[in-house]
Coordinates of C-alpha atoms in Angstrom, one line a residue:
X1401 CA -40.4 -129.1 11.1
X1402 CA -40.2 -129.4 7.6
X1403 CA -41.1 -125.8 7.2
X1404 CA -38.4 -124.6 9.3
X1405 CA -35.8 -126.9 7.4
X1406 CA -37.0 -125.6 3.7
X1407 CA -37.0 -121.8 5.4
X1408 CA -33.5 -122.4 6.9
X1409 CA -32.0 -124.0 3.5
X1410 CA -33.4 -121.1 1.6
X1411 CA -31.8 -118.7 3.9
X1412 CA -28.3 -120.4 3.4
X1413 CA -28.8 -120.3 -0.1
X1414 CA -30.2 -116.9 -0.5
X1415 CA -26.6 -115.8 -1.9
X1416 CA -26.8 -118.3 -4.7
X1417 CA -30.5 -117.2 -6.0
X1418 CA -31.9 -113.8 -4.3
X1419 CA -29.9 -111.6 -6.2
X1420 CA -30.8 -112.7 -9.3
X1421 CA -34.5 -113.1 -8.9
X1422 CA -34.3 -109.4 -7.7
X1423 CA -32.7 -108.4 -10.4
X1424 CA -35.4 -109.6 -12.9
X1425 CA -38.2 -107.7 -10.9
X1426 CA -36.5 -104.6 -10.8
X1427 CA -36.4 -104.9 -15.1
X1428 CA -39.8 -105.5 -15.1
X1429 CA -40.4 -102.5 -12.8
X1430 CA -38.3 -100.4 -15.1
X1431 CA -39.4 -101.9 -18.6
X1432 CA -42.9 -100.3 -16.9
X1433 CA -41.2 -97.0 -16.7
X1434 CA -40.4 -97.1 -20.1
X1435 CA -43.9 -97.6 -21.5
X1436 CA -44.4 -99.2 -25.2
X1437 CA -43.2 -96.4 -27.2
X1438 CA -39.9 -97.9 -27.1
X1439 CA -37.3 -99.4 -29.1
X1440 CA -34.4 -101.5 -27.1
X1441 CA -31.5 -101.8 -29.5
X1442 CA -30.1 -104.2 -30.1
X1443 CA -33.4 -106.4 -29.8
X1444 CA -36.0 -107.9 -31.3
X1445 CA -37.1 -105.1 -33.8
X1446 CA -33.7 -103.5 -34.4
X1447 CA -30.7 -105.8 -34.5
X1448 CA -27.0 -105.1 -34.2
X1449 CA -26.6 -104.5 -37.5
X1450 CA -28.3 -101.4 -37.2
X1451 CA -27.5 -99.9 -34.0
X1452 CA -24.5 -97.6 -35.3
X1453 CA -27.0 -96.5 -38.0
X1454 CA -29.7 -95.5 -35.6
X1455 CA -27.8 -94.3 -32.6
X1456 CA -26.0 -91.4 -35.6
X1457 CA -29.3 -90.4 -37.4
X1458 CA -29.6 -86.6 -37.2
X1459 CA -33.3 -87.8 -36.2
X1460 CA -32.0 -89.7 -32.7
X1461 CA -31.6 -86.0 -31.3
X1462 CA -34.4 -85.5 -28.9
X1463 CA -32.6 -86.0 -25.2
X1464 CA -35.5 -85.6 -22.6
X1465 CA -38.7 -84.2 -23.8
X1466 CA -41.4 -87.1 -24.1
X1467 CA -39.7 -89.8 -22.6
X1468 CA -41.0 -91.4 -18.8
X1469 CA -37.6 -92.6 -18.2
X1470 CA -36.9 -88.7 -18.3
X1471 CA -38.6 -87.9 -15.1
X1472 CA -36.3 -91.0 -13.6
X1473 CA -33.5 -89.5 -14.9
X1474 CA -33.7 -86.2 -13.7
X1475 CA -35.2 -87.2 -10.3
X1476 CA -31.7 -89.0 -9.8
X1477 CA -29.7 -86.0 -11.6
X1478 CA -30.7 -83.0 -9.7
X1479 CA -30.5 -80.3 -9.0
X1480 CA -30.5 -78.5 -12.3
X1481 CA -31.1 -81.3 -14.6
X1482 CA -32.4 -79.3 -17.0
X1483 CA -29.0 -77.8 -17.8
X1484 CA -27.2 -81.1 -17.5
X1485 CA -25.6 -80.6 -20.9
X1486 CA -26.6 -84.5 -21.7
X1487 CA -30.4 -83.6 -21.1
X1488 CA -30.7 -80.3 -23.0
X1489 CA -32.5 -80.7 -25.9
X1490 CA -30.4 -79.9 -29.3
X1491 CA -30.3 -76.0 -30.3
X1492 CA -28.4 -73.0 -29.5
X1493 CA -28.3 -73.2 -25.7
X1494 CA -27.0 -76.4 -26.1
X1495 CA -24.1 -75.8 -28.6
X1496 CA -22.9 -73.1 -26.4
X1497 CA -22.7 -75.2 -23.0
X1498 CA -21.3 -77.9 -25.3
X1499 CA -18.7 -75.2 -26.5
X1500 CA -17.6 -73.6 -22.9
X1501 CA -17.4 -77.7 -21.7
X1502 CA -14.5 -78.6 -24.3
X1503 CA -13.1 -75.2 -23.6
X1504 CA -12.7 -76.7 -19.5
X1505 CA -11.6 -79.9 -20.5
X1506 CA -8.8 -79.0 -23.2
X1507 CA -5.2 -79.2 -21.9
X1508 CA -2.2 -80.5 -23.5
X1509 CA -1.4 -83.9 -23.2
X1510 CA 1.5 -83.5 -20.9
X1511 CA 0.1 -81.0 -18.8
X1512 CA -3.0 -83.7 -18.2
X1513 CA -0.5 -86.2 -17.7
X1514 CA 1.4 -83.7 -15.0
X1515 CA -2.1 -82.6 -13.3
X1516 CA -3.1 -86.2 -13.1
X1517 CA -0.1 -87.4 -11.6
X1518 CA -0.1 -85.1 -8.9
X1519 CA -3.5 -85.0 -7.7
X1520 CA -3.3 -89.1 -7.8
X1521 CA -0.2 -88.5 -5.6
X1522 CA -1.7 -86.3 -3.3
X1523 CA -4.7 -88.5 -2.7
X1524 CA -2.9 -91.7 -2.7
X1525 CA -0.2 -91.1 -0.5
X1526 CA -2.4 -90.2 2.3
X1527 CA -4.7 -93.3 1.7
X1528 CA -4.8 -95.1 5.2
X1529 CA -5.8 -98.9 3.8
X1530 CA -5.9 -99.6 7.6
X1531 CA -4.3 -102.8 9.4
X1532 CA -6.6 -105.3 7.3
X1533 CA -5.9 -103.7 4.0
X1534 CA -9.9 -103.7 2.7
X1535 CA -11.0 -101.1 0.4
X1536 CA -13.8 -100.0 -1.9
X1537 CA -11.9 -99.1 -4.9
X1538 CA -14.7 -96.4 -6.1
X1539 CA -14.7 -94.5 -2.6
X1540 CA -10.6 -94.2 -2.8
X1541 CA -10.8 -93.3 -6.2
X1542 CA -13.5 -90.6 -6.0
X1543 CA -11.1 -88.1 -4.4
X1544 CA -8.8 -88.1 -7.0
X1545 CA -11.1 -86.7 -9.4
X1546 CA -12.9 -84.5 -7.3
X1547 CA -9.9 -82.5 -7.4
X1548 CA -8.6 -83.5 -10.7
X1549 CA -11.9 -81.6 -12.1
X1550 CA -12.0 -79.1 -9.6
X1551 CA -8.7 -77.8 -10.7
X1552 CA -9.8 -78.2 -14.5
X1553 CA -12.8 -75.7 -13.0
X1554 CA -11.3 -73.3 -10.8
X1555 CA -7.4 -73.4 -12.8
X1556 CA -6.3 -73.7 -8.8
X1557 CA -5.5 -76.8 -6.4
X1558 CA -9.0 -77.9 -4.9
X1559 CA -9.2 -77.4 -0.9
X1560 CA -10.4 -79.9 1.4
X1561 CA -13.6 -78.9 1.9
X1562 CA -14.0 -78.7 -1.5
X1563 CA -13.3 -82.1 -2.3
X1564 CA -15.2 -83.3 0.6
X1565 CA -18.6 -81.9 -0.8
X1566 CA -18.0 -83.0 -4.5
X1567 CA -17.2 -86.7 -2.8
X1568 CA -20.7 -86.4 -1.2
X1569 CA -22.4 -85.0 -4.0
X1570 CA -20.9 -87.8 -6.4
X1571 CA -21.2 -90.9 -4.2
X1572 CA -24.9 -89.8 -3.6
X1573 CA -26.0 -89.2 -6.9
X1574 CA -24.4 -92.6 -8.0
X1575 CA -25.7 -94.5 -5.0
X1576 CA -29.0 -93.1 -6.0
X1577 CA -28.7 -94.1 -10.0
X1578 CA -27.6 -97.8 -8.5
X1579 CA -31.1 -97.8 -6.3
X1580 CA -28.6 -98.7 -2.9
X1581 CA -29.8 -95.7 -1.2
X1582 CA -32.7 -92.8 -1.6
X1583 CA -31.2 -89.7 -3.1
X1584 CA -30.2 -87.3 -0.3
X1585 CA -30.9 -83.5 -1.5
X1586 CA -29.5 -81.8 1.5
X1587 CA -25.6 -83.1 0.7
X1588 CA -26.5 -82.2 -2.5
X1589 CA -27.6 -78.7 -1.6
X1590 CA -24.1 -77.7 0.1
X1591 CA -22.2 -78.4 -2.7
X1592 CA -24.9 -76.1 -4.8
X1593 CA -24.3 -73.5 -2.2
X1594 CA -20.3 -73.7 -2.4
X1595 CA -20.7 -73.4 -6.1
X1596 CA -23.0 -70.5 -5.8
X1597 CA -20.7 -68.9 -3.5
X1598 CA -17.8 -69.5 -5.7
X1599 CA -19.0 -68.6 -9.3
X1600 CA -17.0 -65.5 -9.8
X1601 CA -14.0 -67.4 -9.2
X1602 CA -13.9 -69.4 -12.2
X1603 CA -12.0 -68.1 -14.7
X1604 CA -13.6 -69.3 -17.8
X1605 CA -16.3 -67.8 -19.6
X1606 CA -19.4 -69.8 -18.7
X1607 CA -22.6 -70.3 -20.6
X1608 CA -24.0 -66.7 -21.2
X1609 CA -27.6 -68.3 -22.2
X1610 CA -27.8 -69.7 -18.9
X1611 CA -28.9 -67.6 -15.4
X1612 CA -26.2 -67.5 -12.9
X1613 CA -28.1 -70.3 -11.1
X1614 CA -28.3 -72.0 -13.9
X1615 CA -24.8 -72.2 -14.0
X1616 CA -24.0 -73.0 -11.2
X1617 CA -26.1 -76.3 -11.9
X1618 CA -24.3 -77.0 -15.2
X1619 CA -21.1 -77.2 -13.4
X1620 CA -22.2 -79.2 -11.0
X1621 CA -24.0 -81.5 -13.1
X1622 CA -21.3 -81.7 -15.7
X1623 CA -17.7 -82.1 -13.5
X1624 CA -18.8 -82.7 -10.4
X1625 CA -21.8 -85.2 -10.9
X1626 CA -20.8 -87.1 -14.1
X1627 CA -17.4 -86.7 -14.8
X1628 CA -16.5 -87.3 -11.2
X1629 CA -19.2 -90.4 -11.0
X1630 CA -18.3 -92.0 -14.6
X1631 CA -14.6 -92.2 -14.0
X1632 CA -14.5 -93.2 -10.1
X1633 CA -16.8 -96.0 -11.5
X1634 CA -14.2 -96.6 -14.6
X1635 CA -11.7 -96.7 -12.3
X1636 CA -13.3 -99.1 -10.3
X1637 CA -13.7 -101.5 -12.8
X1638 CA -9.8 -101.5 -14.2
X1639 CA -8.7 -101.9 -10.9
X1640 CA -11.0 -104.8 -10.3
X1641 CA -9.7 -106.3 -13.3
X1642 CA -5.9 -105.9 -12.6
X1643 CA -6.9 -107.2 -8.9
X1644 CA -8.7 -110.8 -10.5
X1645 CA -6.1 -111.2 -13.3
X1646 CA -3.0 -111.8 -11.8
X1647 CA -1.1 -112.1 -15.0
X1648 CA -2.3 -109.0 -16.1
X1649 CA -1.0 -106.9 -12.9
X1650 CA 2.5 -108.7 -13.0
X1651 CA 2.6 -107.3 -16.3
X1652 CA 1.5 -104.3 -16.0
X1653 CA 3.7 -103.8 -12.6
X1654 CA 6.8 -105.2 -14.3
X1655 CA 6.6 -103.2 -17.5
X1656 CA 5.5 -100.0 -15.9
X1657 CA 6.5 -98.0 -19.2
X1658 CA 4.3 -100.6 -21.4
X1659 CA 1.2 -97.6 -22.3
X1660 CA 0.3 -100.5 -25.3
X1661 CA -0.4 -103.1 -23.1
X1662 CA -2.2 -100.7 -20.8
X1663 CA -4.2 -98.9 -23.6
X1664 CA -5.4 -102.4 -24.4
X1665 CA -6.2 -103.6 -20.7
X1666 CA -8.4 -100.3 -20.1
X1667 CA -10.2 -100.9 -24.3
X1668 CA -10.9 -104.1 -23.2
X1669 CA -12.4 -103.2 -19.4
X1670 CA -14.2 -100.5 -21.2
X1671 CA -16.0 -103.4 -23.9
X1672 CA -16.0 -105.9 -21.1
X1673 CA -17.6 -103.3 -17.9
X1674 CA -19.1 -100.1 -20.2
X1675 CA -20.0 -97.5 -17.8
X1676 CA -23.5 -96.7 -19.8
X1677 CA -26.2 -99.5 -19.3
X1678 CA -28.7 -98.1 -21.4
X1679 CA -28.6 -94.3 -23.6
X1680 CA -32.1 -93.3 -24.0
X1681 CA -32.5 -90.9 -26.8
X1682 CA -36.0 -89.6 -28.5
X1683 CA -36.7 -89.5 -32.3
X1684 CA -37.6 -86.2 -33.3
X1685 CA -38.6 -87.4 -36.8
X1686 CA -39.1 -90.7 -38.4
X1687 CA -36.5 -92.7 -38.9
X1688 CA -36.2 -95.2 -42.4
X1689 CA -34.2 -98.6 -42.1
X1690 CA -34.3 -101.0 -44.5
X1691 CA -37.3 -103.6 -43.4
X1692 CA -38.5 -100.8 -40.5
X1693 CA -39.6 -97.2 -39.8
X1694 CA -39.3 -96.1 -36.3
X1695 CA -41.9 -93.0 -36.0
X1696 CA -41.2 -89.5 -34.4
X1697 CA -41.3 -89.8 -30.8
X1698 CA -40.8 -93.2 -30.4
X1699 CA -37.8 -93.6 -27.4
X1700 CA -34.6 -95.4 -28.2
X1701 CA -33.0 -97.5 -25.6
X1702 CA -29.5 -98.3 -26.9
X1703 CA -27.8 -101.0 -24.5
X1704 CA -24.0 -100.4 -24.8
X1705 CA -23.5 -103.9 -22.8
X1706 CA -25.2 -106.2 -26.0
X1707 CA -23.8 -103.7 -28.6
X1708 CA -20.4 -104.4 -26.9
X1709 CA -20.2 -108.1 -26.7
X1710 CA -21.9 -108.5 -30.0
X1711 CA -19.0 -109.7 -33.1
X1712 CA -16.9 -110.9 -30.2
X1713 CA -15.1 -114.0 -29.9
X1714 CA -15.8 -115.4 -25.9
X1715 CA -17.7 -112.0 -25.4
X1716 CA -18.1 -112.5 -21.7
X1717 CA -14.5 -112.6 -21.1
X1718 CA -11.6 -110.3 -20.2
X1719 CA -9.0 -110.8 -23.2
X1720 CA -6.8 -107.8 -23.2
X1721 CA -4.9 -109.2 -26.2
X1722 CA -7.8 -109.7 -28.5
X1723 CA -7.7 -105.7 -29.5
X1724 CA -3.7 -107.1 -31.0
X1725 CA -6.4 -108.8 -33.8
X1726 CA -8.1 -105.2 -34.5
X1727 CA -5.1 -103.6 -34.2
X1728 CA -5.2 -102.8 -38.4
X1729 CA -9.3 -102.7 -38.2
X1730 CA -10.5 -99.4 -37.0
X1731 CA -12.8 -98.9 -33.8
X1732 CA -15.4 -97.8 -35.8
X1733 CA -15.6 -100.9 -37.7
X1734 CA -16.0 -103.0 -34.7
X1735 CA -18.7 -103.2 -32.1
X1736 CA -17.2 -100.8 -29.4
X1737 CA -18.4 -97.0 -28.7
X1738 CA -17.1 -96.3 -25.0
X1739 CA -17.5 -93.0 -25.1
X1740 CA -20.7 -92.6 -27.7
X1741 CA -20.3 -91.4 -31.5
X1742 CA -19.3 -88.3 -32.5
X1743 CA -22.4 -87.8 -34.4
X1744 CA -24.5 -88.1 -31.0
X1745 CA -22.8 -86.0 -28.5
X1746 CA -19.9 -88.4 -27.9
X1747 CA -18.7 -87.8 -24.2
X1748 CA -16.9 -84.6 -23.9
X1749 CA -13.9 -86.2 -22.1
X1750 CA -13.4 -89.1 -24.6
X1751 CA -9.8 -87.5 -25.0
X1752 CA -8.8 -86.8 -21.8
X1753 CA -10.5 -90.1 -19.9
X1754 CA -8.4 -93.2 -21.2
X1755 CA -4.8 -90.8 -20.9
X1756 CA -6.1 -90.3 -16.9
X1757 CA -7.1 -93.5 -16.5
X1758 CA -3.5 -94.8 -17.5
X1759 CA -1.5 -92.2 -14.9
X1760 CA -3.6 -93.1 -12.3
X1761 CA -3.6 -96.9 -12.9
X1762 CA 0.5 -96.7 -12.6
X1763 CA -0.1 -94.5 -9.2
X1764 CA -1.9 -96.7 -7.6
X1765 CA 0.3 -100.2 -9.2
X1766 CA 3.5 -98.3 -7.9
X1767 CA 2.3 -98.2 -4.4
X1768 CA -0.1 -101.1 -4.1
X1769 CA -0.9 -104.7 -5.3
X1770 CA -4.1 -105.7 -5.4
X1771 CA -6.3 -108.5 -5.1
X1772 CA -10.2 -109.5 -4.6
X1773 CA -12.9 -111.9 -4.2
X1774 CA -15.9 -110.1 -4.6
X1775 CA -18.0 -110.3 -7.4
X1776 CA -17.0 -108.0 -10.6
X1777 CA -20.4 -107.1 -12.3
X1778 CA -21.0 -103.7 -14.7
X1779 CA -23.0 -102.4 -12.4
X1780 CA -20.5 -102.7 -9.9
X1781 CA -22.9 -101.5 -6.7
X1782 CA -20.3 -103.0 -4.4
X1783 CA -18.4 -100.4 -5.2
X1784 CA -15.2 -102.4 -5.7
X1785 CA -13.7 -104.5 -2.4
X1786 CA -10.4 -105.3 -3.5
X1787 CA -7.2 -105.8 -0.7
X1788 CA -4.8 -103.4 -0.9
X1789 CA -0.7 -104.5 -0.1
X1790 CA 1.7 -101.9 0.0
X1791 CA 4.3 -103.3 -3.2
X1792 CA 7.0 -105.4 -1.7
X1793 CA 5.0 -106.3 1.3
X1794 CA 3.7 -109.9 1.7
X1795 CA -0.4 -109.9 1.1
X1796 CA -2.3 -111.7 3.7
X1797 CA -4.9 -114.3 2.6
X1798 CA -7.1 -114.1 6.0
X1799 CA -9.1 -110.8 4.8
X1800 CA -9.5 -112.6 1.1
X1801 CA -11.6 -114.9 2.1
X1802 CA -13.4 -112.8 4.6
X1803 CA -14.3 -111.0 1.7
X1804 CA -15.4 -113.5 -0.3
X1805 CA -18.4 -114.2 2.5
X1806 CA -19.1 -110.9 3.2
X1807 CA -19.6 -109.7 -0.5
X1808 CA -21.9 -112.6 -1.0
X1809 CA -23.9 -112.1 1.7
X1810 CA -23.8 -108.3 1.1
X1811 CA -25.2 -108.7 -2.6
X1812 CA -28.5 -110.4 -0.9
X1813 CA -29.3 -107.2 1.2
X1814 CA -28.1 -105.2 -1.7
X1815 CA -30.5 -106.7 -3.7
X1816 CA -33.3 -106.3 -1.8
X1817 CA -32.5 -102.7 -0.4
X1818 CA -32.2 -101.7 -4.5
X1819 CA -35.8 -103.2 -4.8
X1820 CA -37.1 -101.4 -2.4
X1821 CA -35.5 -98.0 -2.4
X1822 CA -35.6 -98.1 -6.6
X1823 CA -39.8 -99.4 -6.4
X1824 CA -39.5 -96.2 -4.1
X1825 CA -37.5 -93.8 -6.2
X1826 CA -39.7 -94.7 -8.8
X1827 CA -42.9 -93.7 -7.9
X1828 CA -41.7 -90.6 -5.8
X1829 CA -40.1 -89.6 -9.8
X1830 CA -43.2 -89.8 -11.3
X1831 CA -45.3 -87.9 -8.6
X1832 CA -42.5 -85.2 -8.7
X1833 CA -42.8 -85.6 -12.8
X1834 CA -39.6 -82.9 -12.6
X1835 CA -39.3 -83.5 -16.7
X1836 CA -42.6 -83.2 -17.9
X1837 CA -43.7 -80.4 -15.8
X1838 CA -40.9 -78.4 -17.0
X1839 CA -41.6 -78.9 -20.6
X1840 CA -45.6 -78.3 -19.9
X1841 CA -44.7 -75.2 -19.1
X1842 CA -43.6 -74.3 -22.2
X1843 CA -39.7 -74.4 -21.7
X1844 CA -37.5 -76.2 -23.9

């Protein structure tokens, strides 16, 4: 009787510790991966003080070759990670994939402002929030820029069944990355095979080091895995923000012309929720600090989350108005890289991201309000729940607290489904061993 009554209390409670416990295992699973050749920073052997330092030594190059957590990596990034233009080692291939991406992404303010606005529009006024009003803020975002980079692509307006494949393609690469599901290589095959069809028709010059194939992977890997995956999941996050900070969405939807106050809303999601958990880079030479030397090979982990709430008043919480106090100090003197450093292959769209990100915040606060109970972590696997009201319209509380339950009771299955399927994803990455057979055979 007893039995039953401990087993039936810990079942009620599950919510409250599960997660959590899960949570720790799966680091322990993964600090396995990582082997002891590695360096966390900030931690215990490198402190904050030193992480800007590291993270720009010429020597903090190496991108794939001689690192385990490569094989994870490119397990969840395929096809094609070997072009993925963050997991090509430094040299000439590089510099020209490098070059032809910048050439894709550069557009005039105003014209990115004009593209933005009308593929949000397009998306958004077709969005069907249904009769309760429940959304998942990443799936109704992911659209959006499936065709906003699909146009940067193909210089024309992205067809259905276009966007449909690059919203497949993106949702299961990043439900993969977040361990909620095994990777599915099928959808990610007919988007390879649109591509392939499609080549000719994009009208920028494209890699000439790389093999039409290969091409045909480095656009997919580039726009229409990460850039469509990192800003769904930025997008995510603001919105989740505006939805739990009431005063901050009155503002925002009562000063719509405001870009100051906005700017600082999305700098302070991006130090609050930074989409990169942990960088992994490889020394290619020995790197000197002051009381240290980290050797050749040695892999760095730099975690953006402690860099980010290190030098921070109340790190842990949302202040929007705390970047008024670092208005006069420059970025680079505080602890806040959203986008990387220059000197180590910042993010390609660190230009075009935040001006996006503000367009589409107004679409979506011109139409909606917002509001949610879920939970609100960086890794944000919920992918979002938030109610949607049409503006004007009176928001009903009924579905609120129906999501409260349901997101709590959501993360325990979540939890353990990530166990499982990561534990999984795991060990199938190492049997495949996709990185280090590729560089045994003499490629680089």
């Amino acid at each position: 009787m007893i039995g039953k009554a401990l087993a039936a209390a810990a079942l009620a409670t599950a919510p409250a510790w599960l997660p959590g416990r899960v949570v720790a295992l799966r680091v322990k699973i993964f600090s396995l991966v990582n082997g002891e050749d590695t360096v966390t920073i900030p931690g215990e052997r490198v402190g904050v003080e030193d992480f800007r330092r590291v993270y720009t030594d010429p020597a903090a190059n190496g991108r794939s070759k001689g690192a385990a957590l490569s094989d994870l990596f490119w397990y969840w990034l395929a096809p094609g990670p070997e072009v993925h233009q963050e997991h090509l080692e430094p040299g000439p291939r590089y510099d020209e994939v490098a070059k032809c991406t910048r050439h894709i992404l550069v557009k005039s303010k105003k014209d990115s402002e004009v593209l933005t606005r009308r593929v949000a529009a397009h998306v958004l006024d077709r969005l069907d929030v249904g009769a309760g009003g429940l959304v998942r803020l990443r799936d109704e975002m992911m659209p959006i820029w499936a065709e906003l980079y699909y146009e940067l692509v193909f210089d024309e307006p992205c067809p259905p069944e276009a966007r449909d494949l690059i919203v497949a393609n993106a949702d299961d690469v990043v439900s993969a990355l977040k361990c909620v599901r095994p990777r599915n290589m099928r959808r990610r095959a007919r988007l390879t095979k649109y591509l392939r069809r499609r080549l000719a028709d994009v009208p920028h010059p494209l890699p000439a080091a790389l093999t039409p194939e290969e091409q045909v992977y480095y656009l997919q890997g580039t726009f229409f895995n990460t850039a469509v995956v990192q800003m769904s999941e930025a997008m995510a996050h603001l919105l989740m923000i505006v939805a739990q900070h009431e005063d901050v969405q009155r503002r925002l939807a009562e000063n719509p012309g405001d870009d100051a106050y906005l700017d600082r809303v999305i700098d302070e999601g991006l130090r609050t929720y930074p989409l990169f958990g942990i960088a992994h880079r490889i020394s290619t030479a020995d790197i000197e600090l002051a009381d240290l030397t980290i050797p050749a090979g040695t892999v760095l982990c730099f975690s953006y989350p402690d860099f980010h709430h290190a030098g921070f008043e109340r790190p842990d919480e949302f202040d929007p108005e705390r970047w008024c106090s670092h208005a006069t100090q420059a970025k680079k003197d505080v602890n806040f890289i959203p986008f990387g450093v220059a000197q180590n292959r910042a993010c390609p769209a660190r230009g075009l991201a935040p001006l996006t990100m503000r367009v589409v915040a107004r679409e979506v606060l011109r139409r909606f309000s917002l509001a949610s109970t879920a939970g609100h972590t960086r890794s944000i696997p919920n992918r979002g729940p938030v109610l949607l009201t049409p503006r004007g319209a009176r928001r009903k509380v009924l579905p609120l607290a129906w999501l409260a339950v349901r997101d709590r009771w959501e993360d325990v299955w979540r939890s353990l489904a990530q166990l499982v399927f990561g534990t999984y994803m795991v060990l199938d990455a190492r049997k495949k061993a996709l990185c280090s057979t590729y560089f045994a055979g003499g490629n680089s």
